Coordinates of C-alpha atoms in Angstrom, one line a residue:
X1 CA 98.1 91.1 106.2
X2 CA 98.8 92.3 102.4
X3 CA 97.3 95.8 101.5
X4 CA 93.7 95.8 100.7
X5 CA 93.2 94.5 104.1
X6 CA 95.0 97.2 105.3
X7 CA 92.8 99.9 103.1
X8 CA 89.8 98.0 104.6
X9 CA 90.6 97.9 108.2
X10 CA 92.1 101.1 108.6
X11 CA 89.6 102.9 106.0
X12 CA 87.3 104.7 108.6
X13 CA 90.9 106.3 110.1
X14 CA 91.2 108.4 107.0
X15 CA 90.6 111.5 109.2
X16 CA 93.4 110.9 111.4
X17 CA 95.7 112.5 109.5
X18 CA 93.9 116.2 110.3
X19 CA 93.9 115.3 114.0
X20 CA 96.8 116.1 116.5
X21 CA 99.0 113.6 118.4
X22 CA 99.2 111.3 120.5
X23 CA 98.0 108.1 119.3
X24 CA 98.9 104.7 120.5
X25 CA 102.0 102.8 119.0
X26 CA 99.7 99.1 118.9
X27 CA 96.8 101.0 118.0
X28 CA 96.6 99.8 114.4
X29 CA 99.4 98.0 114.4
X30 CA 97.9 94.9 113.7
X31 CA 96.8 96.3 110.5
X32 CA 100.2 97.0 108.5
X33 CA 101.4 94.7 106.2
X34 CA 104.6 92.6 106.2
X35 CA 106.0 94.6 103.5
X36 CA 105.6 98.5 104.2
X37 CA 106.5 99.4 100.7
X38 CA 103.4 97.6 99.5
X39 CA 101.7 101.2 101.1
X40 CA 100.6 103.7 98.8
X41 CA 101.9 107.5 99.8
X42 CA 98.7 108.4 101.5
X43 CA 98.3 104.8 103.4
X44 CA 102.2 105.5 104.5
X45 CA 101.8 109.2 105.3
X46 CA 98.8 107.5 107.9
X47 CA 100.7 104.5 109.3
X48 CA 103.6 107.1 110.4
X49 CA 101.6 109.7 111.8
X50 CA 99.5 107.3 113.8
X51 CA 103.0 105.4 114.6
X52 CA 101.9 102.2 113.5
X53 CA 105.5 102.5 111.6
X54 CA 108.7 104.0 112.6
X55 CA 110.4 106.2 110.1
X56 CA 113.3 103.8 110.6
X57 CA 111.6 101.0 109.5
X58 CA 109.9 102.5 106.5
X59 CA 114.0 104.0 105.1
X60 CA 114.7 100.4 106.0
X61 CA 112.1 98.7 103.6
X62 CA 112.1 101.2 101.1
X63 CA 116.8 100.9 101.3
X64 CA 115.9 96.6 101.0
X65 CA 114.4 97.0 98.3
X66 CA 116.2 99.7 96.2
X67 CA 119.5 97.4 97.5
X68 CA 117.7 94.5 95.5
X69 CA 116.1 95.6 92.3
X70 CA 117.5 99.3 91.0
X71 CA 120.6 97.7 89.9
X72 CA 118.5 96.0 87.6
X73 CA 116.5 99.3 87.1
X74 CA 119.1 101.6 87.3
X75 CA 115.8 104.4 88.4
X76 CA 117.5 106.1 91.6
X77 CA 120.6 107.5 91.0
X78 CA 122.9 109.9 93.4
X79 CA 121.9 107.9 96.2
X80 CA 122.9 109.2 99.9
X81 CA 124.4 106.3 102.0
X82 CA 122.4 104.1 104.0
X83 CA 123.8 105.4 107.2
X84 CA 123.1 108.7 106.7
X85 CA 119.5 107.9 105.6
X86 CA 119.0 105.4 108.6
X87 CA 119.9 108.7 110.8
X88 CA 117.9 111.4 109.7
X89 CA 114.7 108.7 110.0
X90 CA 115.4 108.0 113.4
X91 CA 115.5 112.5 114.0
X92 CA 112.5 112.0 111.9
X93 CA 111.2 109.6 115.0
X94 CA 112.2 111.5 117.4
X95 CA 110.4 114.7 116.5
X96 CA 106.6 112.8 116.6
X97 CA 107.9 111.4 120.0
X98 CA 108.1 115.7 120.8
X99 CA 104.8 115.6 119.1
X100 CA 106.3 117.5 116.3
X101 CA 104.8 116.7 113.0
X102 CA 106.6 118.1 109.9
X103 CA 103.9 117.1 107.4
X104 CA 102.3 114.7 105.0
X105 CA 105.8 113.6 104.0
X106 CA 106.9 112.9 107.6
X107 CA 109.9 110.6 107.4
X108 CA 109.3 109.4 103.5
X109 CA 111.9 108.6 101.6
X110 CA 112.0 110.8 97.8
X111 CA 113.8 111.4 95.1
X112 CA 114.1 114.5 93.3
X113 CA 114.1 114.1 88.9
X114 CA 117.7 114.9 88.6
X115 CA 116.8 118.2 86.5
X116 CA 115.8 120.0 90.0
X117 CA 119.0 120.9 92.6
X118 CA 118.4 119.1 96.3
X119 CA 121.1 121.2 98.5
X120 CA 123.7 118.9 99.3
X121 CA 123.1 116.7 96.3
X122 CA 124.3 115.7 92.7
X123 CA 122.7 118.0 90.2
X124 CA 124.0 116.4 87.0
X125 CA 121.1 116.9 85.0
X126 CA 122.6 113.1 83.4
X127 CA 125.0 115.3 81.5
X128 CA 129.1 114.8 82.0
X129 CA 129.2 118.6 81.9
X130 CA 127.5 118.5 85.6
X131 CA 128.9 114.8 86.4
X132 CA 130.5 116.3 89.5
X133 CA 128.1 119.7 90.3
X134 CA 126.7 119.8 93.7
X135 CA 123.7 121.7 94.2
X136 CA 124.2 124.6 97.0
X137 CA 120.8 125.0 97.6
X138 CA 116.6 123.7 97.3
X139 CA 115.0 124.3 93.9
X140 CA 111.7 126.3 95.0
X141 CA 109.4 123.1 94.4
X142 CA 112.4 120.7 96.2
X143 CA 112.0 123.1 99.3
X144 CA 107.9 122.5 99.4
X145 CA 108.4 119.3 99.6
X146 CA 111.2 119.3 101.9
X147 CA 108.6 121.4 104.6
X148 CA 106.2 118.5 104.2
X149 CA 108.9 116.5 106.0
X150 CA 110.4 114.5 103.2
X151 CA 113.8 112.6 103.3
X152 CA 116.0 113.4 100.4
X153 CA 117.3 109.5 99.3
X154 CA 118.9 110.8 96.1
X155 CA 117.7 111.8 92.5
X156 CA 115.6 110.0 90.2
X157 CA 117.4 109.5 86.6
X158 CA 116.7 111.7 83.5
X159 CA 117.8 111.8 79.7
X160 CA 120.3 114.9 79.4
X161 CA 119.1 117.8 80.2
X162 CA 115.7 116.3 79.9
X163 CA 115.5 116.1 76.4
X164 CA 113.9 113.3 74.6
X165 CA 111.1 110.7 75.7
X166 CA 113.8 107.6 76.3
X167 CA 115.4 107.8 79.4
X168 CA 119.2 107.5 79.0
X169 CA 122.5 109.6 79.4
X170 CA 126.2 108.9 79.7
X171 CA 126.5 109.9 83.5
X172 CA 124.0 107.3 84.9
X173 CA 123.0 104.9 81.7
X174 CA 119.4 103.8 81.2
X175 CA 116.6 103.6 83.0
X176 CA 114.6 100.2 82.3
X177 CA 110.8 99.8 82.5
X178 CA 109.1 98.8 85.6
X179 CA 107.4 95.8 83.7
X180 CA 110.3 94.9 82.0
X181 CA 113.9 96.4 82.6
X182 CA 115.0 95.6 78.7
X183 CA 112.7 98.2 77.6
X184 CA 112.3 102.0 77.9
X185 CA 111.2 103.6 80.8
X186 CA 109.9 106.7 78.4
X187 CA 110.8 109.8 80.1
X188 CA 112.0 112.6 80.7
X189 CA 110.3 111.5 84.0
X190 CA 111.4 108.0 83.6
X191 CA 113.4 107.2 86.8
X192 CA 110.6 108.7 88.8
X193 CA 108.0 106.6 87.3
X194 CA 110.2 103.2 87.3
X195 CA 110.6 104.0 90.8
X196 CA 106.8 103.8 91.3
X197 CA 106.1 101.4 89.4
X198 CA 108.8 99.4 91.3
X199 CA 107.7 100.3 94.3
X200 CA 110.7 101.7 94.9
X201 CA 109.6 104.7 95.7
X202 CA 106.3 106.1 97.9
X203 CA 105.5 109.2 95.8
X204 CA 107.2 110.9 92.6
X205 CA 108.1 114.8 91.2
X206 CA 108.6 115.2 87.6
X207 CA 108.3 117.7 84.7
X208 CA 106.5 117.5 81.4
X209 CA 107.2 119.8 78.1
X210 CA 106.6 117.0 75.3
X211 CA 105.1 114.0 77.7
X212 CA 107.7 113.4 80.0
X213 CA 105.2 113.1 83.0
X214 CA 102.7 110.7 81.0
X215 CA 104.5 109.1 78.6
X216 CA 106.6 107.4 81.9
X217 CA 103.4 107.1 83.4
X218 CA 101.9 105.0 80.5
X219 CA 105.3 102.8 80.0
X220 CA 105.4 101.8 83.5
X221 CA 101.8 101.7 84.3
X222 CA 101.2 104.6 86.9
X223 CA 99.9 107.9 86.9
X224 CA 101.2 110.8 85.7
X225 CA 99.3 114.5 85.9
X226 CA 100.8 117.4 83.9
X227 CA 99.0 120.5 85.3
X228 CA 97.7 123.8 83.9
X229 CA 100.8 126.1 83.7
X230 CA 99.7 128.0 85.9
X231 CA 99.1 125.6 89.2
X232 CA 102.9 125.0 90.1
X233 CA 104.5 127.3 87.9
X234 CA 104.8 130.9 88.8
X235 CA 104.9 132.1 85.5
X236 CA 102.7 133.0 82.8
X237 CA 99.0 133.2 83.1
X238 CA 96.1 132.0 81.0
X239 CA 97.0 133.8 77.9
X240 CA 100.6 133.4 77.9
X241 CA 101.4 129.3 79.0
X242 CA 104.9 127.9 79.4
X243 CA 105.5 124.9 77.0
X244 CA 106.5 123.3 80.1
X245 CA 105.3 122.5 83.5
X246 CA 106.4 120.5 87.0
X247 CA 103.9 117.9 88.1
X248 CA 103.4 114.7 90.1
X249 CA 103.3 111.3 89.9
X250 CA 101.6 108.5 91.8
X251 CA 100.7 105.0 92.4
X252 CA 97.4 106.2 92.7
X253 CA 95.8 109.2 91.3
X254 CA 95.1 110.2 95.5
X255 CA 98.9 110.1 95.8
X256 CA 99.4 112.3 93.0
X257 CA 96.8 114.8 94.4
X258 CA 98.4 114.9 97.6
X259 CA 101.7 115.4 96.4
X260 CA 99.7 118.2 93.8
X261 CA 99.0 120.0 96.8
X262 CA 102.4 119.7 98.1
X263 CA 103.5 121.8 95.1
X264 CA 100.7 123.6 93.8
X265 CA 101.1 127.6 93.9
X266 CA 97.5 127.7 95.9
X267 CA 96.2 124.8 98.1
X268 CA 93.4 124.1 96.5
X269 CA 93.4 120.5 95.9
X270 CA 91.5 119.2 99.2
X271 CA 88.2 117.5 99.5
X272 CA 88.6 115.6 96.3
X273 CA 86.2 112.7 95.4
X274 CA 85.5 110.6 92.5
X275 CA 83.1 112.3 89.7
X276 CA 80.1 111.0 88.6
X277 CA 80.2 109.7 85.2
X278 CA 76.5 110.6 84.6
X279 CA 76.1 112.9 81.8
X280 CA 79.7 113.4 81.3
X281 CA 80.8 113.7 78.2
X282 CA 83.7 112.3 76.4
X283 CA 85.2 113.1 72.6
X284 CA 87.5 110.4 71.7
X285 CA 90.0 111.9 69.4
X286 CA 92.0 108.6 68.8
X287 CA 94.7 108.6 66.4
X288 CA 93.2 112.0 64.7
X289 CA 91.8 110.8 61.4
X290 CA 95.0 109.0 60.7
X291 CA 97.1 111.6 60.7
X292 CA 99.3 109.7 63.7
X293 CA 100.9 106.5 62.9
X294 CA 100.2 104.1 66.3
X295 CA 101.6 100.8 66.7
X296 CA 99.1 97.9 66.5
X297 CA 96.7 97.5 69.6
X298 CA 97.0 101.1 71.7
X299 CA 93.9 102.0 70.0
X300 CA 92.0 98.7 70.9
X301 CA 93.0 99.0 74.3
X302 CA 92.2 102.3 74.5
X303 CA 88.5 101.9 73.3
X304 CA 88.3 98.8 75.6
X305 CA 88.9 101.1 78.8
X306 CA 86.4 103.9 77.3
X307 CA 83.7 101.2 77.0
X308 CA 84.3 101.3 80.5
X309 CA 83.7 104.4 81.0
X310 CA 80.7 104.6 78.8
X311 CA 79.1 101.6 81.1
X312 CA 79.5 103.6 84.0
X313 CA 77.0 106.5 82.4
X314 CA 79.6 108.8 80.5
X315 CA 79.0 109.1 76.9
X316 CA 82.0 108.7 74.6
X317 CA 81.5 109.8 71.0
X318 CA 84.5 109.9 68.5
X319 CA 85.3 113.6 67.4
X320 CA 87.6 115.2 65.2
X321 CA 89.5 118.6 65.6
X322 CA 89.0 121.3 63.0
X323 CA 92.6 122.3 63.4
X324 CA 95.1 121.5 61.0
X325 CA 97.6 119.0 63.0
X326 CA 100.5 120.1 60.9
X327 CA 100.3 123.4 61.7
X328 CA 100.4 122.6 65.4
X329 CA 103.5 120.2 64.6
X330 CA 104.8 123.7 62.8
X331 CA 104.0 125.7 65.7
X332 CA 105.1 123.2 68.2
X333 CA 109.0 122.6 66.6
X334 CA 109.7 126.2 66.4
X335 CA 108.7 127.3 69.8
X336 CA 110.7 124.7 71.3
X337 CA 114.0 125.0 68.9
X338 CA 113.5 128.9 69.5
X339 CA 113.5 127.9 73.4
X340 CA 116.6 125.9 72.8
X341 CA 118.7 129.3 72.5
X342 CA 119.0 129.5 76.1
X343 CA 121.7 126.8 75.4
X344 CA 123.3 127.9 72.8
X345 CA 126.7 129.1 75.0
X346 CA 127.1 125.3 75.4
X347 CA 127.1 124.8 71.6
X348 CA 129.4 127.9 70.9
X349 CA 131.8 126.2 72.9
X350 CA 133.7 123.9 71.0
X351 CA 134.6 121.6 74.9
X352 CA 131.2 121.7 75.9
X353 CA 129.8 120.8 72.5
X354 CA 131.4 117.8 72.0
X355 CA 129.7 116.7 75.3
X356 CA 126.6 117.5 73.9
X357 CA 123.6 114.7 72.7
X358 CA 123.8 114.8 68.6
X359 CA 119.8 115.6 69.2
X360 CA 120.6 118.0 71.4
X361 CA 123.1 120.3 69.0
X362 CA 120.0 119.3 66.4
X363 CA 117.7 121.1 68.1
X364 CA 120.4 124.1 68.8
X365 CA 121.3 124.5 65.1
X366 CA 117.1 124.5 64.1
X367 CA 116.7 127.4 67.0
X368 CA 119.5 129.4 64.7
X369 CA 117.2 129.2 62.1
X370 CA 114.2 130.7 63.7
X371 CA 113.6 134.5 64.3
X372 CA 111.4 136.6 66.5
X373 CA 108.9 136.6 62.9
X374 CA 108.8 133.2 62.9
X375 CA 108.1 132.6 66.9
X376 CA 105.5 135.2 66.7
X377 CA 103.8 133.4 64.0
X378 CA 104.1 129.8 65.7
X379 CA 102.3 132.0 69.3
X380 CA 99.4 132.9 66.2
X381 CA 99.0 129.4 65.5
X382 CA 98.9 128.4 68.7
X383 CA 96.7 131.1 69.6
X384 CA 94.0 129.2 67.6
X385 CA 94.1 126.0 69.1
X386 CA 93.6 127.8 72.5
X387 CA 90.1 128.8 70.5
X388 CA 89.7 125.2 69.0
X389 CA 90.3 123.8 72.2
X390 CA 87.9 126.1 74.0
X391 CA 85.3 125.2 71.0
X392 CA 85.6 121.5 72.0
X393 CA 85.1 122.0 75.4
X394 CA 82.1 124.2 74.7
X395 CA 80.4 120.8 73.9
X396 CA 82.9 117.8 75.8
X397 CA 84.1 117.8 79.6
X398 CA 86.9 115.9 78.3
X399 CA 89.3 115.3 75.4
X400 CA 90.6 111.5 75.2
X401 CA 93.5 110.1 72.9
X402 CA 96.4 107.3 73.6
X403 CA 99.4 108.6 75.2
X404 CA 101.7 107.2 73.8
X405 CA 102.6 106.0 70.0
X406 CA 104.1 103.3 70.6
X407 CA 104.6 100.5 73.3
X408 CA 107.7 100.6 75.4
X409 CA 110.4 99.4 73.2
X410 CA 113.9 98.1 73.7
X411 CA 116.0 100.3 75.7
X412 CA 118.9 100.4 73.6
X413 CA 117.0 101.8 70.9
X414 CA 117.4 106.0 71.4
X415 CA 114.0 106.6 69.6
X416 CA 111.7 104.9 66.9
X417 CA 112.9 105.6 63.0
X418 CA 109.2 104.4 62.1
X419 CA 105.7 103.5 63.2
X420 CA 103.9 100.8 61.5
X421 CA 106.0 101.5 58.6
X422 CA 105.7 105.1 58.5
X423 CA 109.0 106.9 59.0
X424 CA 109.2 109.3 61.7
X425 CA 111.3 112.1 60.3
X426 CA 112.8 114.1 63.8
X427 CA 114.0 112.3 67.0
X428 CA 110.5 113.6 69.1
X429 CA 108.2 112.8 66.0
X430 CA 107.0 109.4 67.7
X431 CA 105.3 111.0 70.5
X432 CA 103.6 114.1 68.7
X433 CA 100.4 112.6 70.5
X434 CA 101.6 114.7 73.4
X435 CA 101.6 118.0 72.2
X436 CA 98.0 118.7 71.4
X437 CA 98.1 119.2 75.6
X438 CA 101.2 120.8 75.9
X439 CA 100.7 123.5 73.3
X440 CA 97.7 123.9 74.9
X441 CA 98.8 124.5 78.4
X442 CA 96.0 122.7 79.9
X443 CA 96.0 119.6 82.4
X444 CA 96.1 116.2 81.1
X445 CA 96.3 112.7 83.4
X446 CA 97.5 109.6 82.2
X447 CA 95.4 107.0 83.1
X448 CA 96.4 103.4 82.7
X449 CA 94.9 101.2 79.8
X450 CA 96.1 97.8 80.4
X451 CA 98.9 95.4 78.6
X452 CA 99.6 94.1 75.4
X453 CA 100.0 90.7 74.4
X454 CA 103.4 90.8 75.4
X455 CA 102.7 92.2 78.9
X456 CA 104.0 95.9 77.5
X457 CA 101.9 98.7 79.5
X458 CA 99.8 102.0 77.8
X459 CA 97.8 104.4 79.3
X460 CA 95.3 107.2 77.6
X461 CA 95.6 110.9 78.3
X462 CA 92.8 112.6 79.8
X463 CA 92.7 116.2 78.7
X464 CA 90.3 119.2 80.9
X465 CA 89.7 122.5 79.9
X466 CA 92.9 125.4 80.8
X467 CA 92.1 125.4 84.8
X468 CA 89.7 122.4 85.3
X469 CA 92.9 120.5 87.1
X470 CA 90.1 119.4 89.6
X471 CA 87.9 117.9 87.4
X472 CA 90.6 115.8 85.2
X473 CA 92.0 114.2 88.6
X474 CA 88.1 113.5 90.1
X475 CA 87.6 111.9 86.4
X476 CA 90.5 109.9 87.1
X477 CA 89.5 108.9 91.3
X478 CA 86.2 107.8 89.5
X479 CA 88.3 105.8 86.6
X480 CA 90.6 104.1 89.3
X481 CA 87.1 102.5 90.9
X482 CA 85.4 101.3 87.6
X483 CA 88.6 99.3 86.3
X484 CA 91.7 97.6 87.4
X485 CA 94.9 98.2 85.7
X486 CA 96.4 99.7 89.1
X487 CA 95.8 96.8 90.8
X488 CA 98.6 94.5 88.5
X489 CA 102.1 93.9 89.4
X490 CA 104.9 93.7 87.7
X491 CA 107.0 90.3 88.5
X492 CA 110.3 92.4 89.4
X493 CA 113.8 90.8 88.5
X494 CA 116.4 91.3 91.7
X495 CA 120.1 91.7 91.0
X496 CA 120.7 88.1 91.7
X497 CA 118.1 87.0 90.4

């Protein structure tokens, strides 16, 4: 039985993951397919706590198939041996036999983005400073999802320290895209989204300052939700937002939900359904009057999906901002080179330095640039576009452009010099598309736009209003039913293949 069977016959069983044990071992059994990592999070989450699988069996499928295709991958990294994995699912087994049920995340294998410690774990953050660091203790957010019962398989691979939207470092190597392992994952998030889109993986954690939770999400063809700043992180509040938040990821926009209220300061996330598309209104912002160069085609598929959209009763209209986009590319570059100071012991030292990225020390030598003056007057600017943002939502529920610039690209290649011929003049400048969100601390989903002549993946980001998290993610339940992007496969290469 392959899996939209299974959604249809066990589909009236939603419920059953709210109700107390004991069920039946045979009573669904029928239902499961032959390959349990063809389950989505939340269909996994109900075949364990009904029991139609063992926790053994699900580590065994998921350890199968990491076995087969992340040396091709290279998406989990740090991984604990199989033994030890095998054992704790079978504890995992043997609590629901005591009728103890630890969570949604019951006996699930995860992997942590290797920025985030797991106690007992590599914490490299994919640089050979940390190659051999081992993590004493849970991050806050690794210990939420611990509670819900998880099983820590290892870490999910990073560029170092995070930085950059192409998924490499010298500790681990690169991570490859799920539709096609010669290209770019994107990242930071990239090894958590390869792993999804692999199928490697039930459910993913990431982080996004400059797109690192969509721009993985777009390259490998899954969701990607980068919160308001204020949902998972306990700092800041509406008038003062971090640059940079933790978030989910899914195969699904329900499995990023449920793993949103997994980490979410508040549970508030429940009772979620698609939204109506009637009256809802759209402003297409697209590639922003020309002012971002776009490779050929993310545009037309963009506007494809939208048409969509409009079909289903929303009305899309193509907008522009009053804002100047330089001066949020101004404001944008010295917040984050000021933020970079927080490194800058690593760069004083002349043995660390040298261990250092080249974009990395880059970005170190700007921050010694910037004073308090100049931060305070890049917090002014982006002051404004808090305002200009609250303007267009006086009159749209939701702002739309393409997430990404480009279309995955070779992997070997550290960042795209130009665009359709127009030089991109910093290491980051190629995905500026992102930062319109981030700068404006609000919540934006990736949502999945389809494939490119040559098969490459792109998505669209999906932008609410500071605190409308719910809304964005019931915009995208209600875009997952009215196309089909998440329904396509990539044709996996094995390692002996």
């Amino acid at each position: 039985m392959n899996r939209r069977q299974f959604i249809k016959n066990t589909a009236t069983f939603g419920t059953l993951l709210s109700v107390p044990f004991p069920f039946s071992n045979k009573l669904f059994a029928a239902n499961l397919p032959s390959d349990l990592t063809a389950l989505s999070a939340s269909e996994l989450s109900l075949a364990i706590k009904t029991k139609q699988a063992s926790c053994v069996e699900v580590m065994q499928a998921y350890l199968d198939r990491i076995h087969r295709y992340n040396p091709v991958y290279n998406a989990i990294v740090s991984m604990v041996s199989d033994d030890e994995l095998i054992s704790q699912a079978r504890k995992a087994d043997q609590a629901l036999a005591r009728k103890e049920y630890w969570g949604w995340m019951h006996g699930m294998p995860h992997a942590v983005k290797d920025l985030a410690p797991v106690a007992g774990l590599p914490y490299t953050s994919g640089s050979p400073m940390f190659a051999n660091r081992i993590a004493e203790e849970d991050s806050d957010l690794v210990a939420k999802i611990r509670s819900q019962g998880a099983i820590f398989i290892g870490k999910t691979n990073t560029p170092e320290f995070g930085l950059g939207s192409q998924c490499y470092n010298p500790v681990f190597g690169t991570t490859g895209s799920a539709w096609n392992p010669a290209l770019t994952s994107g990242g930071s998030s990239g090894g958590a989204a390869c792993g999804l889109g692999t199928h490697m993986l039930p459910v993913a954690d990431g982080g996004d300052m400059m797109g690192s939770l969509r721009n993985p999400g777009a390259f490998n063809n899954v969701i990607g939700f980068r919160p308001s700043t204020t949902v998972v992180m306990d700092e800041g509040d509406a008038n003062n937002r971090l640059l940079w938040t933790s978030g989910p990821m899914g195969r699904n926009t329900r499995d990023t939900i449920n793993l949103l209220q997994t980490m979410a300061l508040n549970p508030v996330f429940k009772d979620m359904n698609p939204l109506s598309l009637d009256k809802i209104k759209i402003g297409w912002l697209g590639n922003l009057d020309n002012y971002l160069a776009l490779e050929p085609g993310i545009i037309e598929l963009c506007e494809v999906s939208l048409a969509e959209v409009a079909g289903a009763g929303a009305k899309v209209e193509s907008i522009q901002s009053n804002f100047y986009m330089s001066d949020l590319w101004e404001s944008w570059t010295t917040l984050r080179h000021y933020g970079r100071m927080n490194m800058l012991e690593y760069y004083e030292d002349p043995t660390t330095r040298e261990l250092l990225k080249p974009e990395l020390i880059w970005e170190i030598e700007q921050g010694l640039s910037i004073d308090e003056k100049d931060a305070e007057n890049a917090n002014i600017i982006r002051a404004g576009w808090y305002t200009e943002l609250d303007r267009m939502f006086g009159k749209f529920d939701f702002l739309v452009l393409p997430t990404a610039q480009v279309f995955p690209f070779p992997k070997e290649i550290h960042w795209p010099k130009e665009i359709n011929g127009r030089k991109m003049d910093t290491y980051h400048r190629w995905m500026e598309v992102v930062i319109l969100g981030s700068l404006g601390g609000i919540p934006v989903v990736n949502v999945p736009v389809g494939f490119d002549a040559q098969g490459r993946p792109m998505g669209m980001q999906v932008m609410g209003k500071f605190g409308d998290d719910k809304k964005v993610l019931e915009f995208s339940l209600a875009y997952e039913k009215i196309t089909s992007h998440l329904d396509k496969r990539p044709n996996l290469i094995a390692i002996n293949d």
